[in-house]
mmCIF file of C-alpha atoms in Angstrom:
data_model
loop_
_atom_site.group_PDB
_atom_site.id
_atom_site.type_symbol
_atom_site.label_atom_id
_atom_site.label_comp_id
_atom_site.label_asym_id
_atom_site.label_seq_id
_atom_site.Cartn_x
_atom_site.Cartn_y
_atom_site.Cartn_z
ATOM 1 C CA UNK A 1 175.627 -90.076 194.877
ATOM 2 C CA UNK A 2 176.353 -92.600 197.402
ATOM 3 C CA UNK A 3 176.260 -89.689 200.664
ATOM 4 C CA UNK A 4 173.145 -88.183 198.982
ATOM 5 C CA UNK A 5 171.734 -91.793 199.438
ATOM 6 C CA UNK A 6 173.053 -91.821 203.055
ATOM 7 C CA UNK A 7 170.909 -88.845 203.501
ATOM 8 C CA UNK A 8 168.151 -89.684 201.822
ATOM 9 C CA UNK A 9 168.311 -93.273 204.011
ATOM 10 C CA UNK A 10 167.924 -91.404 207.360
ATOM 11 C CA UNK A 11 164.778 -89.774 206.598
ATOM 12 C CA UNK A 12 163.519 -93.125 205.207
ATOM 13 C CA UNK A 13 164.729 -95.157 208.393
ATOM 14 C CA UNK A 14 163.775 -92.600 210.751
ATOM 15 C CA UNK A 15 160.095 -92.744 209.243
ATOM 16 C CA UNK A 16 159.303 -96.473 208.550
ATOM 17 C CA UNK A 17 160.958 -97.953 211.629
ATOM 18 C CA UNK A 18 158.115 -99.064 213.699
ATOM 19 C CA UNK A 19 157.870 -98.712 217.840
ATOM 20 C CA UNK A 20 157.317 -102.275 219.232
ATOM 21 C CA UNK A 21 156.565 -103.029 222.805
ATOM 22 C CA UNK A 22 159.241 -103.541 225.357
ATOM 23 C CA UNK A 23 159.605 -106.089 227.877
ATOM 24 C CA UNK A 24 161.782 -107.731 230.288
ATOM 25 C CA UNK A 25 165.611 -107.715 229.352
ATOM 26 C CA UNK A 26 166.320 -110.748 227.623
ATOM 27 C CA UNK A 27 169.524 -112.511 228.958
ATOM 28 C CA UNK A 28 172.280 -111.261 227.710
ATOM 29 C CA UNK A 29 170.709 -108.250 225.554
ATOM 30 C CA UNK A 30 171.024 -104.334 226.188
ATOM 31 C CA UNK A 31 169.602 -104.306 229.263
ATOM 32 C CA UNK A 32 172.161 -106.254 230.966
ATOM 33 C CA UNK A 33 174.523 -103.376 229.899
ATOM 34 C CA UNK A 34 172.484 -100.218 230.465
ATOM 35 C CA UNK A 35 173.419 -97.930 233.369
ATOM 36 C CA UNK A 36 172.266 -94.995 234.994
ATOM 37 C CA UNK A 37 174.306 -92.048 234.018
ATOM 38 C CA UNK A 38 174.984 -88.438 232.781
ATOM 39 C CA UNK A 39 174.998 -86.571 230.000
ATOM 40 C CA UNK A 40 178.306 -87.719 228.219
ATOM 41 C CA UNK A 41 178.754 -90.763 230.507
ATOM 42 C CA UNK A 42 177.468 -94.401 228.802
ATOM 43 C CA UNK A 43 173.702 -95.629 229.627
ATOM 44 C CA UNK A 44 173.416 -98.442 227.243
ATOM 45 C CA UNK A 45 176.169 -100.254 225.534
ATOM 46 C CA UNK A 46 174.976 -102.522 222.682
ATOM 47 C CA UNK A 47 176.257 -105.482 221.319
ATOM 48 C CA UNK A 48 176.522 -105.971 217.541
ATOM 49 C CA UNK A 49 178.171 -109.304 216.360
ATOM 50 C CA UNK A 50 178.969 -110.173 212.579
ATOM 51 C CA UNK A 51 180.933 -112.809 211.402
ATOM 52 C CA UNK A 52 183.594 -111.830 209.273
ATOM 53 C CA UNK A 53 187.013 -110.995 210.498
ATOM 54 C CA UNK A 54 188.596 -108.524 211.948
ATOM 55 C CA UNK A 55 190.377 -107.402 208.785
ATOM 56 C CA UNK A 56 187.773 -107.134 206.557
ATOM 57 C CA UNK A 57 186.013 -104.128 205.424
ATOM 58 C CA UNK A 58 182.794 -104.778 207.332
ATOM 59 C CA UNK A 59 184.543 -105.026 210.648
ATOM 60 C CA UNK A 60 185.882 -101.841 209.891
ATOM 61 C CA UNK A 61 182.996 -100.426 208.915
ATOM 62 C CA UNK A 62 180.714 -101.995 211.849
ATOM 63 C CA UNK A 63 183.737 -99.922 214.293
ATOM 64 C CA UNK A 64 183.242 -96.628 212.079
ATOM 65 C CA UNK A 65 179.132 -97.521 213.333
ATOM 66 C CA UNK A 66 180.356 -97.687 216.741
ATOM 67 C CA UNK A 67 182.590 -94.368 216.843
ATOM 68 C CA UNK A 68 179.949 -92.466 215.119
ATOM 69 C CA UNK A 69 177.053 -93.209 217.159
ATOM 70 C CA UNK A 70 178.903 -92.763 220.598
ATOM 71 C CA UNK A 71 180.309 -89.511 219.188
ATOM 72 C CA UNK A 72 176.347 -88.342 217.988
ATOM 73 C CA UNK A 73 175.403 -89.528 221.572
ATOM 74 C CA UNK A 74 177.511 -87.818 223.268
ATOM 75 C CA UNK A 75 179.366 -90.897 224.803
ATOM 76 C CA UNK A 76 175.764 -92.120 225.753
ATOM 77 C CA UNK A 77 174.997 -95.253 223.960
ATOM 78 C CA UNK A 78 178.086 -97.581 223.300
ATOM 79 C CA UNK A 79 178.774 -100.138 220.707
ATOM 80 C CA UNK A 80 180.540 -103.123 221.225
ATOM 81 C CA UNK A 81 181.675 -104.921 217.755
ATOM 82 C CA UNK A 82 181.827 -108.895 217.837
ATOM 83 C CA UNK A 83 183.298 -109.897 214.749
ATOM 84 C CA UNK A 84 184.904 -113.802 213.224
ATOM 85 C CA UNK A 85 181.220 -115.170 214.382
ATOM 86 C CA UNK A 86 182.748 -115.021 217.675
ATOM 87 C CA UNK A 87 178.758 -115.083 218.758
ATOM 88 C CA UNK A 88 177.910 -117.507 216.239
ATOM 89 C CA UNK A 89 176.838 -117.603 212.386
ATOM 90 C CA UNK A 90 174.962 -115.271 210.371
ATOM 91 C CA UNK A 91 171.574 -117.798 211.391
ATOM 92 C CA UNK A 92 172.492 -117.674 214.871
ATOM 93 C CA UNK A 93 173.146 -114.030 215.736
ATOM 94 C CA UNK A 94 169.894 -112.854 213.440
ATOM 95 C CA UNK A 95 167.888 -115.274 215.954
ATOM 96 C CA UNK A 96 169.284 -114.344 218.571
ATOM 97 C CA UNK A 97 168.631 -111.028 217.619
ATOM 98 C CA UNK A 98 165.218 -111.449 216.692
ATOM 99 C CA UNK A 99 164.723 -113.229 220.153
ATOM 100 C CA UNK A 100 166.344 -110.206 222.221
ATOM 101 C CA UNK A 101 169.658 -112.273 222.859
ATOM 102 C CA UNK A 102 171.977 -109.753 220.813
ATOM 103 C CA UNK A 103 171.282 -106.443 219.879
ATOM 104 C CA UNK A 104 172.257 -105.629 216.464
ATOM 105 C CA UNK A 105 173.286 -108.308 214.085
ATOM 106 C CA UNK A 106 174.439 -108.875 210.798
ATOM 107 C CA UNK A 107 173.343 -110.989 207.644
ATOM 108 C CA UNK A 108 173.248 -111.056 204.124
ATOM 109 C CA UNK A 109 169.380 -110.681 202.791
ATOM 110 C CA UNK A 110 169.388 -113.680 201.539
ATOM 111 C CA UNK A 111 169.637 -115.073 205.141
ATOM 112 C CA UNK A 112 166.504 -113.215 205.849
ATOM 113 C CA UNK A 113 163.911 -115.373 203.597
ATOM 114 C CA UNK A 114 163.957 -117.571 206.406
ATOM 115 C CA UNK A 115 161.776 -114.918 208.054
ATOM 116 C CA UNK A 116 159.725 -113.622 205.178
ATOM 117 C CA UNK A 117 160.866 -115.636 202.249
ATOM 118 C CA UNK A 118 159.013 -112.619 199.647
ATOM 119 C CA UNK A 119 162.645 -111.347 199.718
ATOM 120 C CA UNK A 120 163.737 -114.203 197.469
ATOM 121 C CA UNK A 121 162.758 -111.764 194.823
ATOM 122 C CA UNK A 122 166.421 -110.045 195.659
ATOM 123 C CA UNK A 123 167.972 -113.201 195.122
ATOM 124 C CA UNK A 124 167.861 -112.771 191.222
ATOM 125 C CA UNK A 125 171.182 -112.230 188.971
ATOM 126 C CA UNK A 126 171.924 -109.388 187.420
ATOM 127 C CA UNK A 127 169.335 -107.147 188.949
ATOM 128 C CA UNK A 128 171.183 -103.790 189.402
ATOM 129 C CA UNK A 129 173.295 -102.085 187.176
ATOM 130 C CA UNK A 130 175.149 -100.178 189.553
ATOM 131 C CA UNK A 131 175.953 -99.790 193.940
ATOM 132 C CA UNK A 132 174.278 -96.836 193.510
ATOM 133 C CA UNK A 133 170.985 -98.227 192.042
ATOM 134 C CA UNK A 134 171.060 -101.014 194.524
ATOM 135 C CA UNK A 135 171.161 -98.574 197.678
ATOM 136 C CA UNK A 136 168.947 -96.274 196.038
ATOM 137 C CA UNK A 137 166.170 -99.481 196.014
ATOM 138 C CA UNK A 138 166.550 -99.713 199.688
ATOM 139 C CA UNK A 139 165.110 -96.061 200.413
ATOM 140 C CA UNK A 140 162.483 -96.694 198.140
ATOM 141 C CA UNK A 141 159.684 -99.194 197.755
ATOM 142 C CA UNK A 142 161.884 -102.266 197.918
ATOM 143 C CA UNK A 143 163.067 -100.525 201.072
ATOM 144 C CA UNK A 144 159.703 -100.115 202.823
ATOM 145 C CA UNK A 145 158.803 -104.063 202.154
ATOM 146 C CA UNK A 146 162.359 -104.911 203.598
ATOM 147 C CA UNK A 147 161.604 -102.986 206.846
ATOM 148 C CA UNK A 148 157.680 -104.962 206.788
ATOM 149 C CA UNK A 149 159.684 -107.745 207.024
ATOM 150 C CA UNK A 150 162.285 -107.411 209.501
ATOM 151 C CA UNK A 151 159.853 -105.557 211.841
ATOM 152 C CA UNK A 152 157.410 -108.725 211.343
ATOM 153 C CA UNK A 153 160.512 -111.339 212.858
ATOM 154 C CA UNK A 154 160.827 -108.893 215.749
ATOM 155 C CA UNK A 155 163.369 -106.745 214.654
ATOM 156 C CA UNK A 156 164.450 -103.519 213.221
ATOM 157 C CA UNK A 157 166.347 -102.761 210.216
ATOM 158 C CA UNK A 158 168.563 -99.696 210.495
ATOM 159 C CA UNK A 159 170.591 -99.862 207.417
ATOM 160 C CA UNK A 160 172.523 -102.234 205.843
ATOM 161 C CA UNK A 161 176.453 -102.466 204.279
ATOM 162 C CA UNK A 162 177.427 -103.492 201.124
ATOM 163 C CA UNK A 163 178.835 -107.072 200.460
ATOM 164 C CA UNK A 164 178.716 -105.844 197.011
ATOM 165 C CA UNK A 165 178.859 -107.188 193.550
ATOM 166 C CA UNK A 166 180.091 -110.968 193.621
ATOM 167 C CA UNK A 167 182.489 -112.374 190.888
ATOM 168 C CA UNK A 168 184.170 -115.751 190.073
ATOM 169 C CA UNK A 169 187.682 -117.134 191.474
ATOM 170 C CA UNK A 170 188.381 -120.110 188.976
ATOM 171 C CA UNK A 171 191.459 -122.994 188.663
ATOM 172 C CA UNK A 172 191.022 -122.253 184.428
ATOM 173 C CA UNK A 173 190.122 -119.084 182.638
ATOM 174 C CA UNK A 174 186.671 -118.441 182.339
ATOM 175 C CA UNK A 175 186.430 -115.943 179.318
ATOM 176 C CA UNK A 176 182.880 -116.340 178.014
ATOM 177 C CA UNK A 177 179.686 -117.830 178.831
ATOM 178 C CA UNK A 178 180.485 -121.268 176.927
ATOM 179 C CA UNK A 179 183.068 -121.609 179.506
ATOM 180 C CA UNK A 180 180.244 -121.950 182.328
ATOM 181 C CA UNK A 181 179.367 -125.489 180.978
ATOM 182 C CA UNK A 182 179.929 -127.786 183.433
ATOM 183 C CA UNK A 183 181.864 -125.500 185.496
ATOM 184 C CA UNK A 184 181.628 -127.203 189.019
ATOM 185 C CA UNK A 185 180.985 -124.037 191.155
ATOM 186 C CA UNK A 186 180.342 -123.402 195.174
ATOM 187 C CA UNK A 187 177.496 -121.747 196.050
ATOM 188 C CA UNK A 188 176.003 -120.574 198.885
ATOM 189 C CA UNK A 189 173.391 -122.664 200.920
ATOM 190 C CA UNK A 190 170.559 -121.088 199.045
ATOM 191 C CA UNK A 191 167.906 -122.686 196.459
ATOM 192 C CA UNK A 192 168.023 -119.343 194.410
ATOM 193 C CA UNK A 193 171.493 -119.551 193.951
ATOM 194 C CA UNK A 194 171.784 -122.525 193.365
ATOM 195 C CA UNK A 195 169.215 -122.742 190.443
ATOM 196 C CA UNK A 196 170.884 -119.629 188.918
ATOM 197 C CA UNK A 197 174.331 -121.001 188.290
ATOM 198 C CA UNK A 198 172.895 -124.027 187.255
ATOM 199 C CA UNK A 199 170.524 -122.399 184.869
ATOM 200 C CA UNK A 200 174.118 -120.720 183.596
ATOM 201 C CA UNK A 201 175.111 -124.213 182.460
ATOM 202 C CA UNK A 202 177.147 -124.871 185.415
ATOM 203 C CA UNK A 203 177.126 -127.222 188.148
ATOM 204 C CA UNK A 204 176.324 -125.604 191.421
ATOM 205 C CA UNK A 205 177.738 -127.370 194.940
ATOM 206 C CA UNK A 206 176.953 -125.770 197.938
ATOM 207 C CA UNK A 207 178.889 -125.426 200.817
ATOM 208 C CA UNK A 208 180.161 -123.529 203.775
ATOM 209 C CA UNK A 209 182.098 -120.470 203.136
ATOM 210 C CA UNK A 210 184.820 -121.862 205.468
ATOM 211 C CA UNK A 211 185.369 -125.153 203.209
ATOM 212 C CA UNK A 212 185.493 -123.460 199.853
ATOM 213 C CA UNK A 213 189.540 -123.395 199.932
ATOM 214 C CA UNK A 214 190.214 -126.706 200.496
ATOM 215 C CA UNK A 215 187.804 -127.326 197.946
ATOM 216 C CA UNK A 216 189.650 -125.546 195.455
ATOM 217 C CA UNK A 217 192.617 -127.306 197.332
ATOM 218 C CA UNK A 218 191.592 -130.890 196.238
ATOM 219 C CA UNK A 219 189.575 -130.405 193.453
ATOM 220 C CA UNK A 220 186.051 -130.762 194.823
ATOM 221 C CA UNK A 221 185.072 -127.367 193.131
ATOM 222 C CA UNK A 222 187.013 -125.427 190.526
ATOM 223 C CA UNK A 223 185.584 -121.653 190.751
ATOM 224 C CA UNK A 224 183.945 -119.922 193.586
ATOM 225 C CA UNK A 225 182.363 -116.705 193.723
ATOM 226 C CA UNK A 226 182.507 -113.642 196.203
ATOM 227 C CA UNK A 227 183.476 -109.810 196.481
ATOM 228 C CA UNK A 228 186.655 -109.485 194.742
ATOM 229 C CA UNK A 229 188.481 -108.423 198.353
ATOM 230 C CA UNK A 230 187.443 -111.782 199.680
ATOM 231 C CA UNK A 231 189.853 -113.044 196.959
ATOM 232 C CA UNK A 232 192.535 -111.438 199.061
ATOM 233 C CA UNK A 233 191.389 -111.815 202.450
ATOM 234 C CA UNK A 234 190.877 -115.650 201.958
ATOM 235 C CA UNK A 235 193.978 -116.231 199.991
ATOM 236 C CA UNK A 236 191.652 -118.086 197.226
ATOM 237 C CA UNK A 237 194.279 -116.699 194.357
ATOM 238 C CA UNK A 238 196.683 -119.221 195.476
ATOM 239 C CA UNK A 239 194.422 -121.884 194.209
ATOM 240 C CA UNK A 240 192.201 -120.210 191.900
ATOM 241 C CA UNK A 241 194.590 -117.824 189.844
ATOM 242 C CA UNK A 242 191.791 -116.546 187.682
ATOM 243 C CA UNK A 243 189.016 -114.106 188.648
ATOM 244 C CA UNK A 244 186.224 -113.427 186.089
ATOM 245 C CA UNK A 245 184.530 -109.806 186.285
ATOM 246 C CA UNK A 246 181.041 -111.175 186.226
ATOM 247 C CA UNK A 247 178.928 -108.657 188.559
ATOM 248 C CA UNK A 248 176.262 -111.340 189.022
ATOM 249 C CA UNK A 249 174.505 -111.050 191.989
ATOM 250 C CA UNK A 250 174.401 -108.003 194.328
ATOM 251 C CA UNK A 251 174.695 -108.571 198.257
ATOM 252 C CA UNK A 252 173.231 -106.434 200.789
ATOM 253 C CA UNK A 253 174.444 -107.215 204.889
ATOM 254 C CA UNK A 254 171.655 -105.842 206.451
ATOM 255 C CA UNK A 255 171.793 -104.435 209.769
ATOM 256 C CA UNK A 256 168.469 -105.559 212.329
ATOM 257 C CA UNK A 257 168.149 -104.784 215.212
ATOM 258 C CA UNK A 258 166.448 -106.448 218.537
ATOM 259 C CA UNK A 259 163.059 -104.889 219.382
ATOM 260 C CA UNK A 260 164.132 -104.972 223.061
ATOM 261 C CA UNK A 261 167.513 -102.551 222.479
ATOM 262 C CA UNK A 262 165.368 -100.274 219.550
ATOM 263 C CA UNK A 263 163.025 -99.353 222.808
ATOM 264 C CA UNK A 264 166.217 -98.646 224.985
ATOM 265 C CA UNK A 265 167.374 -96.597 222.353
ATOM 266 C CA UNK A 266 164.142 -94.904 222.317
ATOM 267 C CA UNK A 267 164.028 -94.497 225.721
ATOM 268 C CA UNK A 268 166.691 -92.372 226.391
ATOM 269 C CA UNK A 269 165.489 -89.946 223.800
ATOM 270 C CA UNK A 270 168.560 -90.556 221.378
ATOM 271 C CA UNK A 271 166.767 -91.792 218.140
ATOM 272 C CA UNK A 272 167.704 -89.543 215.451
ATOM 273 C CA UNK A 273 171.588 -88.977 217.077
ATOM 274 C CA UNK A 274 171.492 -93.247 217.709
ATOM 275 C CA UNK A 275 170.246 -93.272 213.543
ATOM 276 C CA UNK A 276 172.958 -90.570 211.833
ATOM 277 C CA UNK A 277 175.605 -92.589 213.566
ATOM 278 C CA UNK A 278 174.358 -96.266 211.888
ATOM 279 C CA UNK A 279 173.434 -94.388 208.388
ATOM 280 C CA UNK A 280 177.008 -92.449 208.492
ATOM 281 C CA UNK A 281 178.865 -95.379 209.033
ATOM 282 C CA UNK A 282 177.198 -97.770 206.488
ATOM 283 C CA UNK A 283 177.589 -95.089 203.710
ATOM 284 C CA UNK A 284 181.366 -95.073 205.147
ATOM 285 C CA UNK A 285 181.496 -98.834 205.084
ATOM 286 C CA UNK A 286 180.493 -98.765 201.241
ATOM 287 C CA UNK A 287 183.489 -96.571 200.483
ATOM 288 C CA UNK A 288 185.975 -98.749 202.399
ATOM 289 C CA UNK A 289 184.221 -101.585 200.080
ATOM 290 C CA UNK A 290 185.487 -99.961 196.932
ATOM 291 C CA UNK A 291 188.772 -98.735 198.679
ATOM 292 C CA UNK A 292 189.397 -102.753 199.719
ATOM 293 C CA UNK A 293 188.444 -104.336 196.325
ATOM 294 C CA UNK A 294 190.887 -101.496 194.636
ATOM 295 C CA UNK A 295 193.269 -102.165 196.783
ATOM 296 C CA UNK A 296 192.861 -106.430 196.284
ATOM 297 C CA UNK A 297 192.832 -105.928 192.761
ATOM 298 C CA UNK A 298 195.794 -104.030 192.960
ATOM 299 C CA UNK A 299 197.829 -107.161 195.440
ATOM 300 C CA UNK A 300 196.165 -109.919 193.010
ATOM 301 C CA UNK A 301 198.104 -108.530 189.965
ATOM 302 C CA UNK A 302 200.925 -108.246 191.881
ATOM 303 C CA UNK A 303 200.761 -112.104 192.610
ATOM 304 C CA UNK A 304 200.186 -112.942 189.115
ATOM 305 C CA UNK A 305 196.456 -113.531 188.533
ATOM 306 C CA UNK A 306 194.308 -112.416 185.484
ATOM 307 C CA UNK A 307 191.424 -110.975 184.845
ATOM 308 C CA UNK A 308 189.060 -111.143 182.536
ATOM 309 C CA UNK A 309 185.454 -109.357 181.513
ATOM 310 C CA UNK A 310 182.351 -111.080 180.268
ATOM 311 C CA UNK A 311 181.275 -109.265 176.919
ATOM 312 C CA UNK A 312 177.889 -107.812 176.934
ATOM 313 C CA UNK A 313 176.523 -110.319 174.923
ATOM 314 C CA UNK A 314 177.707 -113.205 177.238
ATOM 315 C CA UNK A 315 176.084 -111.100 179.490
ATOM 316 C CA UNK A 316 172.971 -111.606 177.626
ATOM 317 C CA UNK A 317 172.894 -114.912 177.063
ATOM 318 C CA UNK A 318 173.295 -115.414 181.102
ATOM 319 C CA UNK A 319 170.358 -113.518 181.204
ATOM 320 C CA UNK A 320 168.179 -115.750 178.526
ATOM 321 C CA UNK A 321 169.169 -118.601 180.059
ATOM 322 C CA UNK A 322 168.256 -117.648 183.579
ATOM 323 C CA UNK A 323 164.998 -116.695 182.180
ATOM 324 C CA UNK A 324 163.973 -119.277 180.319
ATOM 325 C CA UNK A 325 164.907 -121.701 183.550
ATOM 326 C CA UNK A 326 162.612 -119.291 185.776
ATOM 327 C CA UNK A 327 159.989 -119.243 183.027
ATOM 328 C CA UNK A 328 159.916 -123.607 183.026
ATOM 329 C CA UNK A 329 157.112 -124.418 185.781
ATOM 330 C CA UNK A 330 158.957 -127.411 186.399
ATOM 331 C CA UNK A 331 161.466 -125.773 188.030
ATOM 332 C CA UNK A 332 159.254 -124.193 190.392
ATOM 333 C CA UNK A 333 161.036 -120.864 190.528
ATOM 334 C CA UNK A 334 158.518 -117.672 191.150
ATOM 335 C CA UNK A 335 159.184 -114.313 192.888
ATOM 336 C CA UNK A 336 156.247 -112.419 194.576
ATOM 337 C CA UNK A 337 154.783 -109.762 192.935
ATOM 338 C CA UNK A 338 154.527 -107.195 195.035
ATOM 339 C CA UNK A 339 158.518 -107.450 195.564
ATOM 340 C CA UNK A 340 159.071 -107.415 191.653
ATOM 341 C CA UNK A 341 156.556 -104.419 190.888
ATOM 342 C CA UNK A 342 158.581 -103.032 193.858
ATOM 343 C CA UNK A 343 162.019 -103.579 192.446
ATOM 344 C CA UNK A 344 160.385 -102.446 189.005
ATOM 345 C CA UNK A 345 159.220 -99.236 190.569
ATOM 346 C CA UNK A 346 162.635 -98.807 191.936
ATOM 347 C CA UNK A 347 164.699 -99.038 188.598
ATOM 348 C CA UNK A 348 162.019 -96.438 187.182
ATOM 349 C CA UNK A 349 162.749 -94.252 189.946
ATOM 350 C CA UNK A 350 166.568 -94.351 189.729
ATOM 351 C CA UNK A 351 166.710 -93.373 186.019
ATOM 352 C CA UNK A 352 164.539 -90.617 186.696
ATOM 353 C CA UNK A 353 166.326 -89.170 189.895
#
């Protein structure tokens, strides 16, 4: 399913990625790279930061991005990979994208309703049922509004990676939905999240990703939530033994791209070779998701933690009480239409493929 999707995303890219207007090289941006050369010989070398580490599965998959286009170019167009936010945070690099600075950066979409905060509409738990319904929205009409968007803020999207399904790393078991109550949980900096968990009962505390283990540490917090192979990589088990398999929120880490290096691209007539190598290596980096969180489930057993799995009916009653927070005006949560009849079309459309 998941390389029929990879297909099916380079027609869709390929079609609904605008041609914007280039200009002078911004400092520090493609042009300050490209060369003259030929055929096998590099004439633009790009640089794509993103800020997780270098042993994480979306550095590895932003390097399988980097071999596979300069293999599809024929050496032609070059990739450098910047990863630990070595060029700054997820905010930074997408402005300095979206200003010409860097050429391909990485966020999470949520990062993105900065720029056209319709998107928000993403932001809402326990949207898709499965990866594969979650890509499947991006190459469909949820898709074409996320490429609007990005194009609006100066930028191109050309695919995205998979942060995933996010669960909960807690100090005590957390077995059922009662156990939420009060549950003192960081967040990310982000309204939407932060009105979900607390519509779940809990008490949401945002912070910075990097301060979430010494909040464990000392008791600020007791749970946080991410992709079960950030468990691992951020050795949260050794202060939150319990993870809780509660697929609440998906994450996207969209790929955009600065209108300046999308013309360079364009220039040299390597488009579609430029686009197989991106869409390739996303579809790989999904894979390498799933091989990572097997592998971290598979180390966090080994170092005693437990597991345990919401029932469908706590499910459910995660659900009604999101809803019935949305649905009170007072809270002033709403989602734009046109993204919900989007995401609505989308579901339709994946049950019926």
């Amino acid at each position: 399913m998941k390389k029929c999707l990879s297909m099916l995303l380079a027609g869709v890219m390929t079609a609904t990625m605008l041609a914007g207007c280039g200009s002078s090289a911004p400092a520090g941006s493609a042009g300050s790279n490209a060369s003259s050369g030929s055929s096998g010989e590099a004439k633009l070398t790009l640089k794509y930061a993103l800020t997780d580490g270098e042993n994480t599965n979306y550095a590895a998959g932003a390097k399988r991005v980097a071999e596979l286009v300069n293999q599809y170019t024929d050496g032609q167009i070059q990739i450098q990979v910047y990863a630990g936010a070595t060029l700054g945070s997820e905010a930074e690099t997408i402005e300095s994208c979206a200003n010409g600075e860097i050429d391909i950066a990485t966020c999470a979409n949520s990062v993105l309703e900065n720029y056209f905060p319709e998107c928000a509409a993403l932001e809402q738990p326990f949207l898709w049922e499965s990866a594969e319904e979650a890509n499947y929205a991006m190459t469909g009409e949820t898709g074409r509004l996320f490429n609007e968007g990005v194009e609006a803020a100066g930028m191109h999207m050309i695919g995205w990676m998979e942060s995933g399904f996010r669960n909960i790393f807690s100090k005590d078991p957390i077995q059922t939905a009662a156990d939420m109550q009060g549950l003192k949980i960081r967040t990310m900096s982000s309204n939407l999240q932060t009105a979900m968990w607390n519509s779940f009962g809990a008490v949401a505390t945002p912070m910075s990703a990097t301060e979430q283990y010494t909040a464990l540490q000392q008791g600020t917090v007791s749970a946080v939530e991410n992709a079960i192979s950030n468990n691992w990589a951020g050795n949260y088990y050794e202060v939150a033994p319990y993870v809780t398999w509660s697929n609440h929120y998906f994450c996207y880490i969209m790929l955009c791209m600065s209108d300046y290096a999308y013309q360079k691209v364009a220039d040299l007539g390597l488009m579609d070779e430029f686009m197989q190598g991106v869409t390739e290596g996303c579809s790989d980096q999904w894979q390498y998701l799933v091989d990572y969180n097997n592998e971290a489930v598979d180390k966090l057993t080994e170092k005693g933690v437990t597991f345990y799995d919401l029932s469908e009916s706590d499910i459910q009653t995660l659900k009604d009480r999101y809803a019935a927070y949305v649905a009170d005006s007072a809270n002033g949560i709403s989602f734009d239409k046109t993204w919900l009849d989007a995401l609505d079309a989308d579901r339709a459309a994946f049950k019926n493929a």
